[in-house]
Amino acid sequence: MPEKVIAGQTVTVDEEGYLTQPSQWNRAIAEAIAQELGIQLTDAHWKVIDFMRKDFQERGTVPGMRRLNKVAGIATKDLYALFPDGPIKKAARIAGCPKPTSCV
């Protein structure tokens, strides 16, 4: 697996930049990945990221759009406003989760 230095820490990533070991994730890494994607994290972003990480740890899969809508209570339009052009992929990458299987 390729390695990349993010926020001063060496982490393993896949060919698309998703962390391959979610345990290497921390908030500084999330901030750095978000900045790389052109996103300035706010409390609303952290609500999505925290839910995504917790749900992934509990269920073993990255939550999709419907689960974020129904369980986390975050509207689709809000997700697109927070993470333009692919909210689930971008949120998962920032959250240190694998690339969602529902995303090509």
CSV table of N, CA, C and O in Angstrom, one decimal:
chain,number,residue,atom,x,y,z
A,1,MET,N,0.8,-1.2,0.0
A,1,MET,CA,0.0,0.0,0.0
A,1,MET,C,0.9,1.3,0.0
A,1,MET,O,1.9,1.3,0.7
A,2,PRO,N,0.5,2.2,-0.8
A,2,PRO,CA,1.2,3.5,-0.7
A,2,PRO,C,1.1,4.2,0.6
A,2,PRO,O,0.1,4.1,1.3
A,3,GLU,N,2.1,5.0,0.9
A,3,GLU,CA,2.1,5.8,2.1
A,3,GLU,C,2.1,7.2,1.7
A,3,GLU,O,2.6,7.6,0.7
A,4,LYS,N,1.5,8.0,2.6
A,4,LYS,CA,1.4,9.5,2.4
A,4,LYS,C,1.5,10.2,3.7
A,4,LYS,O,1.0,9.7,4.7
A,5,VAL,N,2.2,11.3,3.7
A,5,VAL,CA,2.3,12.1,4.9
A,5,VAL,C,1.1,13.1,4.9
A,5,VAL,O,1.0,13.9,4.0
A,6,ILE,N,0.3,13.0,5.9
A,6,ILE,CA,-0.9,13.9,6.1
A,6,ILE,C,-0.8,14.5,7.5
A,6,ILE,O,-0.7,13.7,8.4
A,7,ALA,N,-0.8,15.8,7.6
A,7,ALA,CA,-0.8,16.5,8.9
A,7,ALA,C,0.4,16.0,9.7
A,7,ALA,O,0.3,15.8,10.9
A,8,GLY,N,1.5,15.8,9.0
A,8,GLY,CA,2.8,15.4,9.7
A,8,GLY,C,2.8,13.9,10.1
A,8,GLY,O,3.8,13.5,10.7
A,9,GLN,N,1.9,13.1,9.7
A,9,GLN,CA,1.8,11.7,10.1
A,9,GLN,C,1.8,10.9,8.8
A,9,GLN,O,1.1,11.2,7.8
A,10,THR,N,2.6,9.8,8.8
A,10,THR,CA,2.6,8.9,7.7
A,10,THR,C,1.5,7.9,7.9
A,10,THR,O,1.4,7.2,8.9
A,11,VAL,N,0.7,7.8,6.8
A,11,VAL,CA,-0.5,6.9,6.9
A,11,VAL,C,-0.5,6.1,5.6
A,11,VAL,O,0.1,6.5,4.6
A,12,THR,N,-1.2,4.9,5.6
A,12,THR,CA,-1.3,4.1,4.4
A,12,THR,C,-2.6,4.5,3.7
A,12,THR,O,-3.7,4.7,4.4
A,13,VAL,N,-2.6,4.7,2.4
A,13,VAL,CA,-3.7,5.0,1.6
A,13,VAL,C,-3.9,4.1,0.4
A,13,VAL,O,-2.9,3.5,0.0
A,14,ASP,N,-5.1,4.1,-0.2
A,14,ASP,CA,-5.2,3.4,-1.4
A,14,ASP,C,-4.9,4.3,-2.6
A,14,ASP,O,-4.5,5.5,-2.4
A,15,GLU,N,-5.1,3.8,-3.8
A,15,GLU,CA,-4.7,4.6,-5.0
A,15,GLU,C,-5.5,5.9,-5.1
A,15,GLU,O,-5.1,6.8,-5.8
A,16,GLU,N,-6.7,6.0,-4.4
A,16,GLU,CA,-7.5,7.2,-4.5
A,16,GLU,C,-7.4,8.1,-3.3
A,16,GLU,O,-8.1,9.1,-3.2
A,17,GLY,N,-6.5,7.7,-2.4
A,17,GLY,CA,-6.3,8.6,-1.2
A,17,GLY,C,-7.1,8.3,0.0
A,17,GLY,O,-7.0,9.0,1.0
A,18,TYR,N,-7.9,7.2,0.0
A,18,TYR,CA,-8.6,6.8,1.2
A,18,TYR,C,-7.7,6.1,2.1
A,18,TYR,O,-6.9,5.2,1.7
A,19,LEU,N,-7.8,6.4,3.4
A,19,LEU,CA,-7.0,5.7,4.4
A,19,LEU,C,-7.4,4.2,4.4
A,19,LEU,O,-8.5,3.8,4.3
A,20,THR,N,-6.4,3.3,4.4
A,20,THR,CA,-6.6,1.9,4.4
A,20,THR,C,-6.7,1.3,5.9
A,20,THR,O,-7.2,0.2,6.1
A,21,GLN,N,-6.3,2.1,6.8
A,21,GLN,CA,-6.4,1.8,8.2
A,21,GLN,C,-7.1,2.9,9.0
A,21,GLN,O,-6.4,3.9,9.4
A,22,PRO,N,-8.4,2.8,9.1
A,22,PRO,CA,-9.1,3.9,9.8
A,22,PRO,C,-8.6,4.3,11.2
A,22,PRO,O,-8.8,5.4,11.6
A,23,SER,N,-7.9,3.3,11.8
A,23,SER,CA,-7.3,3.6,13.2
A,23,SER,C,-6.2,4.7,13.1
A,23,SER,O,-5.8,5.3,14.1
A,24,GLN,N,-5.7,5.0,11.9
A,24,GLN,CA,-4.6,6.0,11.8
A,24,GLN,C,-5.2,7.4,11.7
A,24,GLN,O,-4.5,8.4,11.8
A,25,TRP,N,-6.5,7.5,11.6
A,25,TRP,CA,-7.2,8.8,11.5
A,25,TRP,C,-7.2,9.6,12.8
A,25,TRP,O,-7.3,9.0,13.9
A,26,ASN,N,-7.2,10.9,12.6
A,26,ASN,CA,-7.4,11.8,13.8
A,26,ASN,C,-8.0,13.1,13.2
A,26,ASN,O,-8.0,13.3,11.9
A,27,ARG,N,-8.4,14.0,14.0
A,27,ARG,CA,-9.0,15.3,13.5
A,27,ARG,C,-8.0,16.1,12.7
A,27,ARG,O,-8.5,16.8,11.8
A,28,ALA,N,-6.8,16.1,13.0
A,28,ALA,CA,-5.8,16.9,12.2
A,28,ALA,C,-5.7,16.3,10.8
A,28,ALA,O,-5.6,17.1,9.8
A,29,ILE,N,-5.7,15.0,10.7
A,29,ILE,CA,-5.7,14.4,9.4
A,29,ILE,C,-7.0,14.7,8.6
A,29,ILE,O,-7.0,15.1,7.4
A,30,ALA,N,-8.1,14.7,9.3
A,30,ALA,CA,-9.4,15.1,8.7
A,30,ALA,C,-9.3,16.6,8.1
A,30,ALA,O,-9.7,16.8,7.0
A,31,GLU,N,-8.8,17.5,8.9
A,31,GLU,CA,-8.7,18.9,8.5
A,31,GLU,C,-7.8,19.0,7.3
A,31,GLU,O,-8.1,19.7,6.4
A,32,ALA,N,-6.7,18.2,7.3
A,32,ALA,CA,-5.7,18.3,6.1
A,32,ALA,C,-6.4,17.7,4.9
A,32,ALA,O,-6.2,18.3,3.8
A,33,ILE,N,-7.1,16.6,5.0
A,33,ILE,CA,-7.8,16.0,3.8
A,33,ILE,C,-8.8,17.0,3.3
A,33,ILE,O,-9.0,17.2,2.1
A,34,ALA,N,-9.6,17.5,4.2
A,34,ALA,CA,-10.6,18.5,3.8
A,34,ALA,C,-10.0,19.7,3.1
A,34,ALA,O,-10.5,20.1,2.0
A,35,GLN,N,-8.9,20.2,3.6
A,35,GLN,CA,-8.3,21.3,2.9
A,35,GLN,C,-7.8,20.9,1.5
A,35,GLN,O,-8.0,21.7,0.6
A,36,GLU,N,-7.3,19.7,1.4
A,36,GLU,CA,-6.9,19.2,0.1
A,36,GLU,C,-8.0,19.1,-0.9
A,36,GLU,O,-7.9,19.4,-2.1
A,37,LEU,N,-9.2,18.9,-0.3
A,37,LEU,CA,-10.4,18.8,-1.2
A,37,LEU,C,-11.1,20.2,-1.3
A,37,LEU,O,-12.2,20.3,-2.0
A,38,GLY,N,-10.5,21.2,-0.7
A,38,GLY,CA,-11.1,22.5,-0.8
A,38,GLY,C,-12.3,22.8,0.1
A,38,GLY,O,-13.2,23.6,-0.2
A,39,ILE,N,-12.3,22.1,1.2
A,39,ILE,CA,-13.5,22.2,2.1
A,39,ILE,C,-12.9,22.7,3.5
A,39,ILE,O,-12.0,22.2,4.0
A,40,GLN,N,-13.6,23.7,4.0
A,40,GLN,CA,-13.3,24.3,5.3
A,40,GLN,C,-14.3,23.7,6.3
A,40,GLN,O,-15.5,23.9,6.2
A,41,LEU,N,-13.8,22.8,7.2
A,41,LEU,CA,-14.8,22.1,8.1
A,41,LEU,C,-15.4,23.0,9.1
A,41,LEU,O,-14.8,23.8,9.8
A,42,THR,N,-16.7,22.8,9.3
A,42,THR,CA,-17.5,23.5,10.2
A,42,THR,C,-18.2,22.5,11.2
A,42,THR,O,-18.0,21.3,11.0
A,43,ASP,N,-19.0,23.0,12.1
A,43,ASP,CA,-19.7,22.0,13.0
A,43,ASP,C,-20.6,21.1,12.3
A,43,ASP,O,-20.8,20.0,12.6
A,44,ALA,N,-21.2,21.6,11.2
A,44,ALA,CA,-22.1,20.8,10.4
A,44,ALA,C,-21.3,19.7,9.7
A,44,ALA,O,-21.8,18.6,9.6
A,45,HIS,N,-20.1,20.0,9.2
A,45,HIS,CA,-19.3,18.9,8.6
A,45,HIS,C,-19.0,17.9,9.7
A,45,HIS,O,-19.0,16.7,9.4
A,46,TRP,N,-18.6,18.3,10.9
A,46,TRP,CA,-18.2,17.4,11.9
A,46,TRP,C,-19.3,16.5,12.3
A,46,TRP,O,-19.1,15.3,12.7
A,47,LYS,N,-20.6,17.0,12.2
A,47,LYS,CA,-21.7,16.1,12.6
A,47,LYS,C,-21.8,15.0,11.6
A,47,LYS,O,-22.0,13.8,12.0
A,48,VAL,N,-21.5,15.2,10.3
A,48,VAL,CA,-21.6,14.2,9.3
A,48,VAL,C,-20.4,13.2,9.5
A,48,VAL,O,-20.5,12.0,9.5
A,49,ILE,N,-19.2,13.8,9.7
A,49,ILE,CA,-18.0,13.0,9.9
A,49,ILE,C,-18.1,12.1,11.1
A,49,ILE,O,-17.8,10.9,11.0
A,50,ASP,N,-18.5,12.7,12.2
A,50,ASP,CA,-18.6,11.9,13.4
A,50,ASP,C,-19.6,10.8,13.3
A,50,ASP,O,-19.4,9.6,13.7
A,51,PHE,N,-20.8,11.1,12.7
A,51,PHE,CA,-21.8,10.0,12.5
A,51,PHE,C,-21.2,8.9,11.6
A,51,PHE,O,-21.4,7.7,11.8
A,52,MET,N,-20.5,9.3,10.5
A,52,MET,CA,-20.0,8.4,9.5
A,52,MET,C,-19.0,7.4,10.2
A,52,MET,O,-19.0,6.2,10.0
A,53,ARG,N,-18.1,8.0,11.0
A,53,ARG,CA,-17.1,7.2,11.7
A,53,ARG,C,-17.7,6.2,12.7
A,53,ARG,O,-17.4,5.0,12.7
A,54,LYS,N,-18.7,6.7,13.5
A,54,LYS,CA,-19.3,5.9,14.5
A,54,LYS,C,-20.1,4.8,13.8
A,54,LYS,O,-20.1,3.6,14.2
A,55,ASP,N,-20.9,5.1,12.8
A,55,ASP,CA,-21.7,4.1,12.1
A,55,ASP,C,-20.8,3.1,11.4
A,55,ASP,O,-21.1,1.9,11.5
A,56,PHE,N,-19.7,3.5,10.8
A,56,PHE,CA,-18.7,2.6,10.2
A,56,PHE,C,-18.1,1.6,11.2
A,56,PHE,O,-18.0,0.4,11.0
A,57,GLN,N,-17.8,2.1,12.4
A,57,GLN,CA,-17.2,1.3,13.5
A,57,GLN,C,-18.2,0.3,14.0
A,57,GLN,O,-17.9,-0.8,14.3
A,58,GLU,N,-19.5,0.7,14.1
A,58,GLU,CA,-20.5,-0.2,14.6
A,58,GLU,C,-21.0,-1.2,13.6
A,58,GLU,O,-21.2,-2.4,13.9
A,59,ARG,N,-21.1,-0.8,12.3
A,59,ARG,CA,-21.7,-1.7,11.3
A,59,ARG,C,-20.7,-2.3,10.3
A,59,ARG,O,-21.0,-3.2,9.6
A,60,GLY,N,-19.5,-1.7,10.2
A,60,GLY,CA,-18.5,-2.2,9.3
A,60,GLY,C,-18.7,-1.8,7.8
A,60,GLY,O,-18.0,-2.3,7.0
A,61,THR,N,-19.7,-0.9,7.6
A,61,THR,CA,-19.8,-0.4,6.2
A,61,THR,C,-20.0,1.1,6.3
A,61,THR,O,-20.5,1.6,7.3
A,62,VAL,N,-19.7,1.8,5.3
A,62,VAL,CA,-19.8,3.2,5.2
A,62,VAL,C,-21.3,3.5,4.9
A,62,VAL,O,-21.9,3.0,4.0
A,63,PRO,N,-21.9,4.4,5.8
A,63,PRO,CA,-23.3,4.7,5.5
A,63,PRO,C,-23.5,5.5,4.2
A,63,PRO,O,-22.7,6.3,3.8
A,64,GLY,N,-24.6,5.1,3.6
A,64,GLY,CA,-24.9,5.8,2.3
A,64,GLY,C,-25.8,7.0,2.5
A,64,GLY,O,-26.1,7.3,3.7
A,65,MET,N,-26.3,7.5,1.4
A,65,MET,CA,-27.1,8.7,1.5
A,65,MET,C,-28.4,8.5,2.3
A,65,MET,O,-28.7,9.3,3.1
A,66,ARG,N,-29.1,7.4,2.0
A,66,ARG,CA,-30.3,7.2,2.7
A,66,ARG,C,-30.1,7.1,4.2
A,66,ARG,O,-30.9,7.6,5.0
A,67,ARG,N,-29.1,6.4,4.6
A,67,ARG,CA,-28.8,6.2,6.1
A,67,ARG,C,-28.5,7.6,6.7
A,67,ARG,O,-28.9,7.9,7.8
A,68,LEU,N,-27.7,8.4,6.0
A,68,LEU,CA,-27.4,9.7,6.6
A,68,LEU,C,-28.7,10.6,6.7
A,68,LEU,O,-28.9,11.3,7.6
A,69,ASN,N,-29.6,10.4,5.7
A,69,ASN,CA,-30.9,11.1,5.7
A,69,ASN,C,-31.7,10.6,6.9
A,69,ASN,O,-32.2,11.5,7.7
A,70,LYS,N,-32.0,9.3,6.9
A,70,LYS,CA,-32.9,8.8,7.9
A,70,LYS,C,-32.4,8.7,9.3
A,70,LYS,O,-33.1,9.0,10.2
A,71,VAL,N,-31.2,8.2,9.5
A,71,VAL,CA,-30.7,7.9,10.8
A,71,VAL,C,-30.0,9.1,11.4
A,71,VAL,O,-30.2,9.5,12.6
A,72,ALA,N,-29.2,9.8,10.6
A,72,ALA,CA,-28.4,11.0,11.1
A,72,ALA,C,-29.3,12.2,11.0
A,72,ALA,O,-29.0,13.2,11.7
A,73,GLY,N,-30.4,12.2,10.2
A,73,GLY,CA,-31.2,13.3,10.1
A,73,GLY,C,-30.6,14.5,9.3
A,73,GLY,O,-30.9,15.6,9.5
A,74,ILE,N,-29.8,14.2,8.3
A,74,ILE,CA,-29.2,15.2,7.5
A,74,ILE,C,-29.7,15.1,6.1
A,74,ILE,O,-29.7,14.1,5.4
A,75,ALA,N,-30.3,16.2,5.6
A,75,ALA,CA,-31.0,16.2,4.3
A,75,ALA,C,-30.0,16.1,3.2
A,75,ALA,O,-28.8,16.6,3.3
A,76,THR,N,-30.4,15.5,2.1
A,76,THR,CA,-29.5,15.4,0.9
A,76,THR,C,-29.0,16.7,0.4
A,76,THR,O,-27.8,16.8,0.2
A,77,LYS,N,-29.8,17.7,0.4
A,77,LYS,CA,-29.4,19.0,-0.1
A,77,LYS,C,-28.3,19.6,0.8
A,77,LYS,O,-27.4,20.3,0.4
A,78,ASP,N,-28.4,19.3,2.1
A,78,ASP,CA,-27.4,19.8,3.1
A,78,ASP,C,-26.1,19.1,2.8
A,78,ASP,O,-25.0,19.7,2.9
A,79,LEU,N,-26.2,17.8,2.6
A,79,LEU,CA,-24.9,17.0,2.3
A,79,LEU,C,-24.2,17.5,1.1
A,79,LEU,O,-23.0,17.7,1.1
A,80,TYR,N,-25.0,17.8,0.0
A,80,TYR,CA,-24.4,18.4,-1.2
A,80,TYR,C,-23.8,19.8,-1.0
A,80,TYR,O,-22.8,20.1,-1.6
A,81,ALA,N,-24.4,20.5,-0.1
A,81,ALA,CA,-23.9,21.9,0.2
A,81,ALA,C,-22.6,21.8,1.0
A,81,ALA,O,-21.7,22.5,0.8
A,82,LEU,N,-22.5,20.8,1.9
A,82,LEU,CA,-21.3,20.6,2.7
A,82,LEU,C,-20.2,20.0,2.0
A,82,LEU,O,-19.0,20.3,2.1
A,83,PHE,N,-20.5,19.0,1.2
A,83,PHE,CA,-19.5,18.2,0.4
A,83,PHE,C,-19.9,18.1,-1.1
A,83,PHE,O,-20.5,17.1,-1.5
A,84,PRO,N,-19.7,19.2,-1.8
A,84,PRO,CA,-20.1,19.3,-3.2
A,84,PRO,C,-19.5,18.2,-4.1
A,84,PRO,O,-18.4,17.7,-3.8
A,85,ASP,N,-20.3,17.8,-5.1
A,85,ASP,CA,-19.8,16.9,-6.1
A,85,ASP,C,-19.4,15.5,-5.5
A,85,ASP,O,-18.3,15.1,-5.8
A,86,GLY,N,-20.3,14.9,-4.8
A,86,GLY,CA,-20.0,13.6,-4.3
A,86,GLY,C,-19.9,13.6,-2.8
A,86,GLY,O,-18.8,13.3,-2.2
A,87,PRO,N,-20.9,13.9,-2.1
A,87,PRO,CA,-20.9,14.0,-0.6
A,87,PRO,C,-20.5,12.8,0.1
A,87,PRO,O,-19.7,12.9,1.1
A,88,ILE,N,-20.9,11.6,-0.3
A,88,ILE,CA,-20.6,10.4,0.5
A,88,ILE,C,-19.1,10.1,0.3
A,88,ILE,O,-18.4,9.8,1.3
A,89,LYS,N,-18.6,10.2,-0.9
A,89,LYS,CA,-17.2,9.9,-1.2
A,89,LYS,C,-16.3,10.8,-0.4
A,89,LYS,O,-15.3,10.4,0.2
A,90,LYS,N,-16.6,12.1,-0.5
A,90,LYS,CA,-15.8,13.1,0.2
A,90,LYS,C,-15.8,13.0,1.7
A,90,LYS,O,-14.8,13.1,2.4
A,91,ALA,N,-17.0,12.8,2.2
A,91,ALA,CA,-17.2,12.7,3.7
A,91,ALA,C,-16.5,11.5,4.2
A,91,ALA,O,-15.8,11.5,5.2
A,92,ALA,N,-16.6,10.4,3.4
A,92,ALA,CA,-15.9,9.1,3.8
A,92,ALA,C,-14.4,9.3,3.8
A,92,ALA,O,-13.7,8.9,4.8
A,93,ARG,N,-13.9,10.0,2.8
A,93,ARG,CA,-12.4,10.2,2.7
A,93,ARG,C,-11.9,11.0,3.9
A,93,ARG,O,-10.9,10.7,4.5
A,94,ILE,N,-12.7,12.1,4.2
A,94,ILE,CA,-12.3,13.0,5.3
A,94,ILE,C,-12.4,12.3,6.6
A,94,ILE,O,-11.6,12.4,7.6
A,95,ALA,N,-13.4,11.4,6.8
A,95,ALA,CA,-13.7,10.6,8.0
A,95,ALA,C,-12.7,9.5,8.2
A,95,ALA,O,-12.8,8.8,9.2
A,96,GLY,N,-11.9,9.2,7.2
A,96,GLY,CA,-10.9,8.1,7.3
A,96,GLY,C,-11.5,6.8,7.1
A,96,GLY,O,-11.0,5.7,7.5
A,97,CYS,N,-12.7,6.7,6.5
A,97,CYS,CA,-13.4,5.5,6.1
A,97,CYS,C,-13.0,5.0,4.7
A,97,CYS,O,-12.5,5.9,3.9
A,98,PRO,N,-13.2,3.8,4.4
A,98,PRO,CA,-12.9,3.3,3.0
A,98,PRO,C,-13.9,3.9,2.0
A,98,PRO,O,-14.9,4.5,2.4
A,99,LYS,N,-13.5,3.9,0.8
A,99,LYS,CA,-14.4,4.4,-0.3
A,99,LYS,C,-15.7,3.6,-0.2
A,99,LYS,O,-15.7,2.3,-0.2
A,100,PRO,N,-16.8,4.2,-0.2
A,100,PRO,CA,-18.1,3.5,-0.2
A,100,PRO,C,-18.3,2.6,-1.4
A,100,PRO,O,-18.0,3.0,-2.5
A,101,THR,N,-18.8,1.4,-1.1
A,101,THR,CA,-19.0,0.5,-2.2
A,101,THR,C,-20.1,0.9,-3.1
A,101,THR,O,-20.1,0.5,-4.3
A,102,SER,N,-21.0,1.8,-2.7
A,102,SER,CA,-22.0,2.3,-3.6
A,102,SER,C,-21.5,3.4,-4.6
A,102,SER,O,-22.2,3.8,-5.5
A,103,CYS,N,-20.3,3.8,-4.4
A,103,CYS,CA,-19.7,4.9,-5.2
A,103,CYS,C,-18.7,4.3,-6.2
A,103,CYS,O,-17.9,3.4,-5.8
A,104,VAL,N,-18.8,4.7,-7.5
A,104,VAL,CA,-18.0,4.1,-8.5
A,104,VAL,C,-16.7,4.9,-8.6
A,104,VAL,O,-16.6,6.0,-8.3
